mmCIF file of C-alpha atoms in Angstrom:
data_model
loop_
_atom_site.group_PDB
_atom_site.id
_atom_site.type_symbol
_atom_site.label_atom_id
_atom_site.label_comp_id
_atom_site.label_asym_id
_atom_site.label_seq_id
_atom_site.Cartn_x
_atom_site.Cartn_y
_atom_site.Cartn_z
ATOM 1 C CA MET A 1 77.531 93.825 145.984
ATOM 2 C CA ASN A 2 74.124 93.988 144.246
ATOM 3 C CA ILE A 3 73.387 97.056 142.151
ATOM 4 C CA ALA A 4 69.715 97.406 141.416
ATOM 5 C CA PRO A 5 68.451 97.865 137.775
ATOM 6 C CA GLY A 6 68.165 101.369 136.532
ATOM 7 C CA LYS A 7 67.761 103.343 133.372
ATOM 8 C CA THR A 8 70.520 102.594 130.825
ATOM 9 C CA GLU A 9 71.550 105.285 128.270
ATOM 10 C CA VAL A 10 72.137 103.903 124.810
ATOM 11 C CA SER A 11 75.438 105.947 124.625
ATOM 12 C CA SER A 12 76.742 103.933 127.570
ATOM 13 C CA ILE A 13 76.530 100.587 125.914
ATOM 14 C CA PRO A 14 80.040 99.692 124.667
ATOM 15 C CA PHE A 15 78.964 97.717 121.453
ATOM 16 C CA ASP A 16 76.769 98.305 118.422
ATOM 17 C CA ARG A 17 73.438 97.445 120.088
ATOM 18 C CA VAL A 18 71.450 97.505 116.787
ATOM 19 C CA ARG A 19 73.794 95.007 115.177
ATOM 20 C CA VAL A 20 73.878 92.686 118.242
ATOM 21 C CA ASP A 21 70.038 92.836 118.441
ATOM 22 C CA ARG A 22 69.842 91.910 114.702
ATOM 23 C CA LEU A 23 72.277 88.991 115.079
ATOM 24 C CA MET A 24 70.320 87.746 118.157
ATOM 25 C CA ASP A 25 67.070 87.997 116.234
ATOM 26 C CA GLU A 26 68.549 86.098 113.254
ATOM 27 C CA ALA A 27 69.771 83.372 115.597
ATOM 28 C CA GLY A 28 66.421 83.088 117.434
ATOM 29 C CA ILE A 29 67.820 84.294 120.737
ATOM 30 C CA ASP A 30 65.903 86.404 123.224
ATOM 31 C CA VAL A 31 68.601 86.707 125.968
ATOM 32 C CA LEU A 32 72.423 86.228 125.801
ATOM 33 C CA PHE A 33 73.934 84.209 128.596
ATOM 34 C CA ALA A 34 77.706 84.850 127.804
ATOM 35 C CA THR A 35 80.266 83.051 129.915
ATOM 36 C CA SER A 36 83.548 83.084 128.127
ATOM 37 C CA LYS A 37 86.215 85.550 129.014
ATOM 38 C CA HIS A 38 86.483 86.905 125.465
ATOM 39 C CA ASN A 39 82.799 87.457 124.968
ATOM 40 C CA THR A 40 82.067 88.908 128.449
ATOM 41 C CA GLN A 41 85.096 91.159 127.855
ATOM 42 C CA TYR A 42 83.612 92.268 124.535
ATOM 43 C CA LEU A 43 80.201 92.901 126.006
ATOM 44 C CA LEU A 44 81.668 94.864 128.918
ATOM 45 C CA GLY A 45 83.592 97.109 126.724
ATOM 46 C CA GLY A 46 87.024 95.641 127.137
ATOM 47 C CA TYR A 47 86.981 94.846 130.884
ATOM 48 C CA LYS A 48 88.645 91.622 132.156
ATOM 49 C CA PHE A 49 89.288 90.969 135.806
ATOM 50 C CA ILE A 50 93.023 90.814 136.355
ATOM 51 C CA PHE A 51 92.859 88.370 139.319
ATOM 52 C CA PHE A 52 91.668 85.515 137.003
ATOM 53 C CA ALA A 53 93.578 86.732 133.936
ATOM 54 C CA ALA A 54 96.031 83.709 134.135
ATOM 55 C CA MET A 55 93.794 81.088 135.620
ATOM 56 C CA ASP A 56 90.220 80.283 136.509
ATOM 57 C CA ALA A 57 90.422 77.787 139.359
ATOM 58 C CA ILE A 58 89.932 78.823 142.934
ATOM 59 C CA GLY A 59 88.973 76.486 145.858
ATOM 60 C CA HIS A 60 86.716 73.700 144.711
ATOM 61 C CA SER A 61 85.366 75.545 141.669
ATOM 62 C CA ARG A 62 86.313 78.192 139.143
ATOM 63 C CA TYR A 63 85.730 81.795 138.138
ATOM 64 C CA LEU A 64 82.592 82.148 135.930
ATOM 65 C CA PRO A 65 81.906 85.672 134.712
ATOM 66 C CA ILE A 66 78.331 85.998 133.177
ATOM 67 C CA VAL A 67 76.872 88.818 131.131
ATOM 68 C CA LEU A 68 73.133 88.650 130.588
ATOM 69 C CA TYR A 69 71.881 90.857 127.783
ATOM 70 C CA GLU A 70 68.300 90.929 126.645
ATOM 71 C CA LYS A 71 67.548 91.665 122.964
ATOM 72 C CA GLY A 72 66.022 95.254 122.877
ATOM 73 C CA GLY A 73 66.278 95.507 126.632
ATOM 74 C CA PRO A 74 69.583 96.957 127.783
ATOM 75 C CA GLU A 75 67.848 98.124 130.966
ATOM 76 C CA HIS A 76 67.690 94.448 131.943
ATOM 77 C CA ALA A 77 71.403 93.681 131.345
ATOM 78 C CA ALA A 78 73.363 92.268 134.197
ATOM 79 C CA TYR A 79 77.012 91.385 135.013
ATOM 80 C CA ILE A 80 77.595 88.497 137.559
ATOM 81 C CA GLY A 81 81.186 88.333 138.704
ATOM 82 C CA ASN A 82 83.538 87.557 141.580
ATOM 83 C CA LYS A 83 83.092 89.189 145.014
ATOM 84 C CA MET A 84 86.390 91.164 144.612
ATOM 85 C CA GLU A 85 84.984 92.800 141.496
ATOM 86 C CA GLY A 86 82.990 95.253 143.661
ATOM 87 C CA GLY A 87 86.175 97.288 143.883
ATOM 88 C CA GLU A 88 86.525 97.347 140.122
ATOM 89 C CA HIS A 89 82.962 98.720 139.833
ATOM 90 C CA GLN A 90 83.735 101.443 142.424
ATOM 91 C CA ASN A 91 86.720 102.582 140.357
ATOM 92 C CA HIS A 92 85.316 102.135 136.912
ATOM 93 C CA PRO A 93 81.532 101.387 136.982
ATOM 94 C CA PHE A 94 80.206 98.655 134.708
ATOM 95 C CA TRP A 95 77.556 99.785 132.169
ATOM 96 C CA THR A 96 75.094 97.035 133.104
ATOM 97 C CA PRO A 97 72.313 98.380 135.326
ATOM 98 C CA THR A 98 72.510 95.180 137.416
ATOM 99 C CA LEU A 99 75.715 94.039 139.042
ATOM 100 C CA HIS A 100 76.225 91.007 141.284
ATOM 101 C CA ALA A 101 79.824 91.014 142.470
ATOM 102 C CA ALA A 102 79.189 88.141 144.906
ATOM 103 C CA CYS A 103 80.486 84.857 143.565
ATOM 104 C CA TRP A 104 83.257 82.468 144.318
ATOM 105 C CA GLY A 105 82.379 79.554 141.945
ATOM 106 C CA THR A 106 80.187 78.252 139.058
ATOM 107 C CA LEU A 107 77.070 77.422 140.943
ATOM 108 C CA ASP A 108 76.545 80.603 142.808
ATOM 109 C CA ALA A 109 77.162 82.550 139.641
ATOM 110 C CA ALA A 110 74.651 80.377 137.688
ATOM 111 C CA ASN A 111 72.046 80.647 140.438
ATOM 112 C CA LEU A 112 72.267 84.396 140.397
ATOM 113 C CA ALA A 113 71.874 84.460 136.604
ATOM 114 C CA VAL A 114 68.791 82.265 136.940
ATOM 115 C CA GLU A 115 67.288 84.493 139.537
ATOM 116 C CA HIS A 116 67.880 87.483 137.291
ATOM 117 C CA LEU A 117 66.295 85.928 134.302
ATOM 118 C CA GLN A 118 63.245 85.065 136.468
ATOM 119 C CA LYS A 119 63.049 88.594 137.772
ATOM 120 C CA ILE A 120 62.970 90.179 134.272
ATOM 121 C CA GLY A 121 60.429 87.634 133.099
ATOM 122 C CA LYS A 122 62.749 85.577 130.882
ATOM 123 C CA GLY A 123 62.626 82.284 132.655
ATOM 124 C CA ALA A 124 60.987 80.626 129.721
ATOM 125 C CA ALA A 125 62.861 82.614 126.996
ATOM 126 C CA ARG A 126 65.217 81.433 124.198
ATOM 127 C CA ILE A 127 68.538 81.773 125.955
ATOM 128 C CA GLY A 128 71.872 81.825 124.008
ATOM 129 C CA ILE A 129 74.543 80.067 125.832
ATOM 130 C CA GLU A 130 78.267 79.182 125.075
ATOM 131 C CA PRO A 131 78.396 75.335 125.415
ATOM 132 C CA GLY A 132 82.181 75.301 125.195
ATOM 133 C CA PHE A 133 82.495 77.887 128.013
ATOM 134 C CA LEU A 134 79.659 76.704 130.303
ATOM 135 C CA PRO A 135 80.750 74.193 133.059
ATOM 136 C CA SER A 136 78.505 71.118 133.305
ATOM 137 C CA ASP A 137 77.449 71.842 136.860
ATOM 138 C CA ALA A 138 76.311 75.249 135.916
ATOM 139 C CA TYR A 139 74.534 73.959 132.856
ATOM 140 C CA THR A 140 72.783 71.302 134.959
ATOM 141 C CA LEU A 141 71.638 73.954 137.482
ATOM 142 C CA ILE A 142 70.215 76.237 134.661
ATOM 143 C CA ARG A 143 68.455 73.349 132.866
ATOM 144 C CA LYS A 144 66.765 72.240 136.090
ATOM 145 C CA ALA A 145 65.869 75.768 137.336
ATOM 146 C CA LEU A 146 64.562 76.982 134.003
ATOM 147 C CA PRO A 147 62.770 73.853 132.529
ATOM 148 C CA ASP A 148 60.695 75.922 130.185
ATOM 149 C CA ALA A 149 63.640 77.879 128.669
ATOM 150 C CA LYS A 150 65.077 76.920 125.361
ATOM 151 C CA LEU A 151 68.862 76.886 125.504
ATOM 152 C CA ILE A 152 70.362 77.769 122.129
ATOM 153 C CA ASP A 153 74.010 77.519 121.037
ATOM 154 C CA ALA A 154 75.053 81.198 120.621
ATOM 155 C CA THR A 155 78.625 80.479 119.651
ATOM 156 C CA GLY A 156 78.196 81.396 115.994
ATOM 157 C CA MET A 157 76.158 84.485 116.713
ATOM 158 C CA LEU A 158 78.800 85.759 119.200
ATOM 159 C CA GLU A 159 81.640 85.079 116.664
ATOM 160 C CA ASN A 160 79.648 87.092 114.114
ATOM 161 C CA MET A 161 79.283 89.879 116.693
ATOM 162 C CA ARG A 162 83.029 90.257 117.048
ATOM 163 C CA ALA A 163 83.933 89.906 113.351
ATOM 164 C CA ILE A 164 83.689 93.575 112.548
ATOM 165 C CA LYS A 165 86.187 95.582 114.635
ATOM 166 C CA THR A 166 85.715 99.030 116.043
ATOM 167 C CA GLU A 167 88.362 101.683 115.573
ATOM 168 C CA VAL A 168 89.304 101.154 119.265
ATOM 169 C CA GLU A 169 89.752 97.493 118.670
ATOM 170 C CA LEU A 170 91.759 97.984 115.521
ATOM 171 C CA GLU A 171 94.194 100.184 117.421
ATOM 172 C CA LYS A 172 94.591 97.601 120.152
ATOM 173 C CA LEU A 173 95.356 94.995 117.404
ATOM 174 C CA ARG A 174 97.738 97.322 115.830
ATOM 175 C CA ILE A 175 99.652 98.054 118.944
ATOM 176 C CA ALA A 176 99.685 94.287 119.919
ATOM 177 C CA SER A 177 101.172 93.543 116.458
ATOM 178 C CA GLU A 178 103.785 96.356 116.742
ATOM 179 C CA LEU A 179 104.895 95.259 120.125
ATOM 180 C CA ILE A 180 105.216 91.620 119.178
ATOM 181 C CA THR A 181 107.166 92.496 116.051
ATOM 182 C CA ASP A 182 109.482 94.803 117.900
ATOM 183 C CA SER A 183 110.092 92.108 120.461
ATOM 184 C CA MET A 184 110.851 89.435 117.940
ATOM 185 C CA LEU A 185 113.285 91.613 116.054
ATOM 186 C CA ALA A 186 115.055 92.624 119.286
ATOM 187 C CA THR A 187 115.285 88.959 120.336
ATOM 188 C CA ILE A 188 116.693 87.869 116.991
ATOM 189 C CA ALA A 189 119.399 90.607 117.272
ATOM 190 C CA TRP A 190 120.103 89.553 120.837
ATOM 191 C CA ALA A 191 120.613 85.878 120.157
ATOM 192 C CA ARG A 192 124.039 84.750 118.951
ATOM 193 C CA GLU A 193 125.956 81.568 118.266
ATOM 194 C CA GLY A 194 125.477 79.069 121.057
ATOM 195 C CA THR A 195 122.283 80.609 122.435
ATOM 196 C CA ILE A 196 119.802 77.829 123.188
ATOM 197 C CA LYS A 197 116.076 77.756 122.416
ATOM 198 C CA THR A 198 114.892 78.011 125.987
ATOM 199 C CA ASP A 199 116.935 81.226 126.540
ATOM 200 C CA ILE A 200 115.703 82.715 123.323
ATOM 201 C CA ILE A 201 112.131 82.150 124.378
ATOM 202 C CA GLU A 202 112.709 83.588 127.779
ATOM 203 C CA GLN A 203 114.343 86.663 126.191
ATOM 204 C CA LEU A 204 111.342 87.150 123.892
ATOM 205 C CA ARG A 205 109.069 86.960 127.040
ATOM 206 C CA ARG A 206 111.041 89.655 128.630
ATOM 207 C CA GLU A 207 110.987 91.820 125.520
ATOM 208 C CA GLU A 208 107.285 91.511 125.177
ATOM 209 C CA THR A 209 106.591 92.135 128.851
ATOM 210 C CA ASN A 210 108.920 95.179 129.027
ATOM 211 C CA ARG A 211 107.036 96.712 126.067
ATOM 212 C CA GLY A 212 103.629 96.353 127.802
ATOM 213 C CA ALA A 213 102.356 93.215 126.034
ATOM 214 C CA HIS A 214 101.226 90.062 127.752
ATOM 215 C CA PHE A 215 103.319 87.199 126.598
ATOM 216 C CA GLU A 216 101.417 83.963 125.612
ATOM 217 C CA TYR A 217 103.690 81.706 123.649
ATOM 218 C CA CYS A 218 106.660 81.402 121.381
ATOM 219 C CA LEU A 219 107.105 78.737 118.718
ATOM 220 C CA LEU A 220 110.788 78.623 117.774
ATOM 221 C CA THR A 221 112.906 76.544 115.306
ATOM 222 C CA LEU A 222 116.629 76.585 114.721
ATOM 223 C CA GLY A 223 118.557 75.121 111.764
ATOM 224 C CA SER A 224 117.088 72.348 109.713
ATOM 225 C CA SER A 225 114.746 71.254 112.576
ATOM 226 C CA HIS A 226 110.968 71.623 112.231
ATOM 227 C CA ASN A 227 110.386 71.156 116.009
ATOM 228 C CA ARG A 228 109.050 74.350 117.539
ATOM 229 C CA ALA A 229 109.085 73.257 121.178
ATOM 230 C CA ALA A 230 111.540 74.635 123.761
ATOM 231 C CA SER A 231 114.810 72.671 124.160
ATOM 232 C CA SER A 232 118.462 73.023 124.697
ATOM 233 C CA GLN A 233 119.250 73.088 120.992
ATOM 234 C CA ALA A 234 121.782 75.856 120.319
ATOM 235 C CA TRP A 235 121.869 78.301 117.378
ATOM 236 C CA LYS A 236 124.751 77.735 114.999
ATOM 237 C CA GLN A 237 126.488 79.930 112.385
ATOM 238 C CA GLY A 238 124.702 79.891 109.075
ATOM 239 C CA GLU A 239 121.438 78.486 110.417
ATOM 240 C CA VAL A 240 118.006 80.034 110.230
ATOM 241 C CA LEU A 241 115.778 80.878 113.149
ATOM 242 C CA SER A 242 111.942 81.021 112.813
ATOM 243 C CA ILE A 243 110.249 82.955 115.706
ATOM 244 C CA ASP A 244 106.428 82.798 115.863
ATOM 245 C CA SER A 245 104.799 84.490 118.799
ATOM 246 C CA GLY A 246 101.427 85.311 120.282
ATOM 247 C CA GLY A 247 100.949 87.942 122.885
ATOM 248 C CA ASN A 248 98.215 90.436 123.628
ATOM 249 C CA TYR A 249 97.589 94.057 124.434
ATOM 250 C CA HIS A 250 94.504 94.623 126.582
ATOM 251 C CA GLY A 251 93.237 91.229 125.437
ATOM 252 C CA TYR A 252 93.732 91.751 121.760
ATOM 253 C CA ILE A 253 96.065 89.357 119.967
ATOM 254 C CA GLY A 254 99.312 89.984 118.133
ATOM 255 C CA ASP A 255 100.320 86.820 116.249
ATOM 256 C CA LEU A 256 103.193 87.049 113.824
ATOM 257 C CA CYS A 257 106.128 85.180 112.489
ATOM 258 C CA ARG A 258 109.644 86.503 111.441
ATOM 259 C CA MET A 259 112.848 84.952 110.309
ATOM 260 C CA GLY A 260 116.437 85.243 111.472
ATOM 261 C CA VAL A 261 119.727 83.943 110.216
ATOM 262 C CA LEU A 262 123.100 83.808 112.006
ATOM 263 C CA GLY A 263 125.355 85.410 109.433
ATOM 264 C CA GLU A 264 124.464 86.559 105.966
ATOM 265 C CA PRO A 265 121.709 84.752 104.111
ATOM 266 C CA ASP A 266 122.890 82.863 101.093
ATOM 267 C CA ALA A 267 121.217 82.948 97.741
ATOM 268 C CA GLU A 268 119.181 79.780 98.392
ATOM 269 C CA LEU A 269 117.778 81.247 101.635
ATOM 270 C CA GLU A 270 116.920 84.570 99.822
ATOM 271 C CA ASP A 271 115.146 82.560 97.108
ATOM 272 C CA LEU A 272 113.192 80.400 99.589
ATOM 273 C CA LEU A 273 111.953 83.391 101.593
ATOM 274 C CA GLY A 274 111.077 84.994 98.236
ATOM 275 C CA GLU A 275 108.776 82.032 97.421
ATOM 276 C CA VAL A 276 107.045 82.393 100.788
ATOM 277 C CA GLU A 277 106.652 86.199 100.184
ATOM 278 C CA ALA A 278 105.171 85.631 96.770
ATOM 279 C CA VAL A 279 102.395 83.585 98.299
ATOM 280 C CA GLN A 280 101.840 86.178 100.950
ATOM 281 C CA GLN A 281 101.587 88.924 98.421
ATOM 282 C CA ALA A 282 99.138 86.879 96.302
ATOM 283 C CA ALA A 283 96.843 86.686 99.333
ATOM 284 C CA PHE A 284 97.235 90.386 100.120
ATOM 285 C CA SER A 285 96.276 91.276 96.495
ATOM 286 C CA LYS A 286 92.836 89.935 97.058
ATOM 287 C CA VAL A 287 92.205 91.465 100.475
ATOM 288 C CA LYS A 288 89.500 94.030 99.997
ATOM 289 C CA ALA A 289 85.958 94.817 101.286
ATOM 290 C CA GLY A 290 83.687 92.995 98.901
ATOM 291 C CA THR A 291 86.005 90.235 97.836
ATOM 292 C CA LEU A 292 84.860 86.729 98.690
ATOM 293 C CA GLY A 293 87.021 85.218 101.418
ATOM 294 C CA GLY A 294 87.273 81.992 99.363
ATOM 295 C CA ASP A 295 88.566 83.855 96.375
ATOM 296 C CA MET A 296 91.479 85.259 98.435
ATOM 297 C CA ILE A 297 92.285 81.757 99.537
ATOM 298 C CA ALA A 298 92.055 80.293 96.089
ATOM 299 C CA HIS A 299 94.306 82.842 94.545
ATOM 300 C CA ALA A 300 97.099 82.342 97.145
ATOM 301 C CA ASP A 301 96.714 78.560 96.774
ATOM 302 C CA SER A 302 97.056 78.777 92.985
ATOM 303 C CA VAL A 303 100.290 80.844 93.364
ATOM 304 C CA LEU A 304 101.538 78.323 95.925
ATOM 305 C CA LYS A 305 100.631 75.332 93.637
ATOM 306 C CA ALA A 306 102.736 76.763 90.846
ATOM 307 C CA SER A 307 105.764 77.342 93.089
ATOM 308 C CA LYS A 308 108.783 75.101 93.153
ATOM 309 C CA VAL A 309 108.417 74.729 96.875
ATOM 310 C CA ALA A 310 104.663 73.664 96.891
ATOM 311 C CA ALA A 311 105.454 70.084 97.958
ATOM 312 C CA TYR A 312 106.548 71.152 101.414
ATOM 313 C CA THR A 313 104.832 74.538 101.809
ATOM 314 C CA ASP A 314 101.385 75.431 103.232
ATOM 315 C CA PHE A 315 99.159 78.530 103.072
ATOM 316 C CA PHE A 316 96.558 79.457 105.769
ATOM 317 C CA ALA A 317 94.574 82.514 106.689
ATOM 318 C CA HIS A 318 92.157 83.077 109.650
ATOM 319 C CA GLY A 319 90.395 85.739 111.584
ATOM 320 C CA MET A 320 92.061 87.558 114.518
ATOM 321 C CA GLY A 321 90.854 89.558 117.496
ATOM 322 C CA LEU A 322 90.227 88.733 121.151
ATOM 323 C CA ILE A 323 91.276 85.106 120.232
ATOM 324 C CA THR A 324 93.679 83.823 117.629
ATOM 325 C CA HIS A 325 91.132 82.016 115.459
ATOM 326 C CA GLU A 326 87.837 83.861 115.102
ATOM 327 C CA ALA A 327 85.554 85.111 112.417
ATOM 328 C CA PRO A 328 85.927 85.398 109.479
ATOM 329 C CA PHE A 329 86.538 81.614 109.195
ATOM 330 C CA LEU A 330 87.953 81.076 105.766
ATOM 331 C CA MET A 331 89.220 77.453 105.629
ATOM 332 C CA THR A 332 87.718 74.297 106.869
ATOM 333 C CA ASN A 333 89.781 72.185 109.348
ATOM 334 C CA HIS A 334 93.083 73.764 108.233
ATOM 335 C CA PRO A 335 94.640 73.087 110.685
ATOM 336 C CA VAL A 336 92.219 74.084 113.480
ATOM 337 C CA THR A 337 88.968 72.257 113.547
ATOM 338 C CA TYR A 338 86.179 74.467 112.332
ATOM 339 C CA GLU A 339 84.158 75.006 109.228
ATOM 340 C CA GLY A 340 85.088 77.763 106.637
ATOM 341 C CA THR A 341 81.739 79.357 106.915
ATOM 342 C CA TYR A 342 82.965 82.771 105.599
ATOM 343 C CA ALA A 343 84.642 81.419 102.549
ATOM 344 C CA ALA A 344 81.518 82.141 100.394
ATOM 345 C CA LYS A 345 80.947 85.630 102.056
ATOM 346 C CA PRO A 346 82.453 88.914 101.173
ATOM 347 C CA LEU A 347 85.134 90.277 103.297
ATOM 348 C CA GLU A 348 83.992 93.379 105.281
ATOM 349 C CA LYS A 349 85.701 96.542 106.235
ATOM 350 C CA ASN A 350 87.453 96.263 109.648
ATOM 351 C CA MET A 351 87.712 92.485 109.616
ATOM 352 C CA VAL A 352 91.220 91.407 110.705
ATOM 353 C CA LEU A 353 93.003 88.507 109.199
ATOM 354 C CA SER A 354 96.230 86.648 109.977
ATOM 355 C CA VAL A 355 97.832 85.468 106.708
ATOM 356 C CA GLU A 356 100.621 82.851 106.937
ATOM 357 C CA THR A 357 102.740 80.761 104.601
ATOM 358 C CA THR A 358 104.805 78.002 106.190
ATOM 359 C CA MET A 359 107.655 76.100 104.434
ATOM 360 C CA LEU A 360 109.023 72.909 106.003
ATOM 361 C CA HIS A 361 112.176 72.769 103.866
ATOM 362 C CA PRO A 362 113.974 69.259 104.008
ATOM 363 C CA THR A 363 117.380 70.773 104.520
ATOM 364 C CA ARG A 364 117.168 74.456 105.396
ATOM 365 C CA GLY A 365 114.457 74.223 108.004
ATOM 366 C CA PHE A 366 111.314 75.988 108.974
ATOM 367 C CA ILE A 367 110.767 79.219 106.844
ATOM 368 C CA LYS A 368 107.566 81.176 107.537
ATOM 369 C CA LEU A 369 106.031 84.543 107.306
ATOM 370 C CA GLU A 370 102.779 85.444 109.334
ATOM 371 C CA ASP A 371 101.232 88.827 108.979
ATOM 372 C CA THR A 372 98.173 90.614 110.354
ATOM 373 C CA VAL A 373 96.056 92.784 108.104
ATOM 374 C CA ALA A 374 92.900 94.826 108.587
ATOM 375 C CA VAL A 375 90.436 94.915 105.594
ATOM 376 C CA THR A 376 89.636 98.379 104.180
ATOM 377 C CA ASP A 377 87.329 99.560 101.402
ATOM 378 C CA THR A 378 90.248 99.708 98.963
ATOM 379 C CA GLY A 379 92.486 96.950 100.186
ATOM 380 C CA TYR A 380 94.195 96.468 103.539
ATOM 381 C CA VAL A 381 96.374 97.895 106.236
ATOM 382 C CA MET A 382 99.193 95.710 107.718
ATOM 383 C CA PHE A 383 100.181 95.833 111.308
ATOM 384 C CA GLY A 384 103.809 95.339 112.301
ATOM 385 C CA ASP A 385 104.893 95.770 108.758
ATOM 386 C CA ARG A 386 108.714 95.271 109.091
ATOM 387 C CA GLY A 387 111.399 92.711 109.578
ATOM 388 C CA ARG A 388 109.800 90.611 106.908
ATOM 389 C CA GLY A 389 113.076 89.668 105.326
ATOM 390 C CA TRP A 390 116.082 87.968 106.781
ATOM 391 C CA ASN A 391 117.042 89.495 110.089
ATOM 392 C CA THR A 392 120.590 89.008 111.295
ATOM 393 C CA GLY A 393 121.206 87.424 114.599
ATOM 394 C CA GLY A 394 123.823 88.685 117.013
ATOM 395 C CA ALA A 395 123.555 92.178 115.826
ATOM 396 C CA SER A 396 122.949 93.852 119.254
#
């Protein structure tokens, strides 16, 4: 299916065009050539093709969605997708004036993108690509077909684009967090003495799926172990359980951690979780539009450093949205490899953060809280704000 270019109303564009154009201008980009699932989804207003939601490979190649967007020229925007996406367009038309629902692999998609760029007179433009999400065969084709074009890494520009969430995005992140929290608390209550890790993880998958979330992973520990992989380890009376899960709602991530105990928590457990909570609250106290991201990190670190559990406890905070680590990037290589480029910048309203404090106690096990907060003008709003103490196993 090939839908010819036509007039595009500004009101139909599902993102802040002025802001995106400004970010492109600052990055020296004339045309975006977006190829990652998360950025094509963002630029298409939340759309993601369900057929390739779980995998990309098909035949000898893979699915490669492409959104082409010219700075200041939305009438030249195009979406290049799989042949089956013609039906998606019939039911819910894409906003892009040009649609090529015709591809089965990387090379036919890249070739159509090249043809479109040449057609709109941008064959020698500064083209912003995603190197980490552009297959080598497609890159080679583009480089050969457009020898005069300047290919620019648009990764940072696209991350900045997604950093400030819309109200619609915030609501999806809130729902995702609520669904994951409800699922974790229900799973803790379901599990009892003798329940093994693989069964607990499977139960969480069911809980999330039944609530309308898309399950992605569960990192689980029992007892004194720090090993979060699935196994046949069984939960025993008096032991702690740490359940850390990521799932999504319409592509937006819920990523939280809650604690359980089989029986009543003793005084030591209450004290240890209290130490974790103190670090979390220290971080929250600095979350506000206008506060430097690095100042929030430094304050939480200072509280942790003064804690009696500092030797085996770690603090971390990162951005959240369509992926689990995105702008604002607040810490460098801790633990995920990227630069903390936002540490010296002020937090902005509608940024979303994951705040997590992790204790690897030598005898009581893995004790952690992870929370999701949205930055406001006066502070923050927490999503999934419950179950943050000790939750009793075998209660259902």
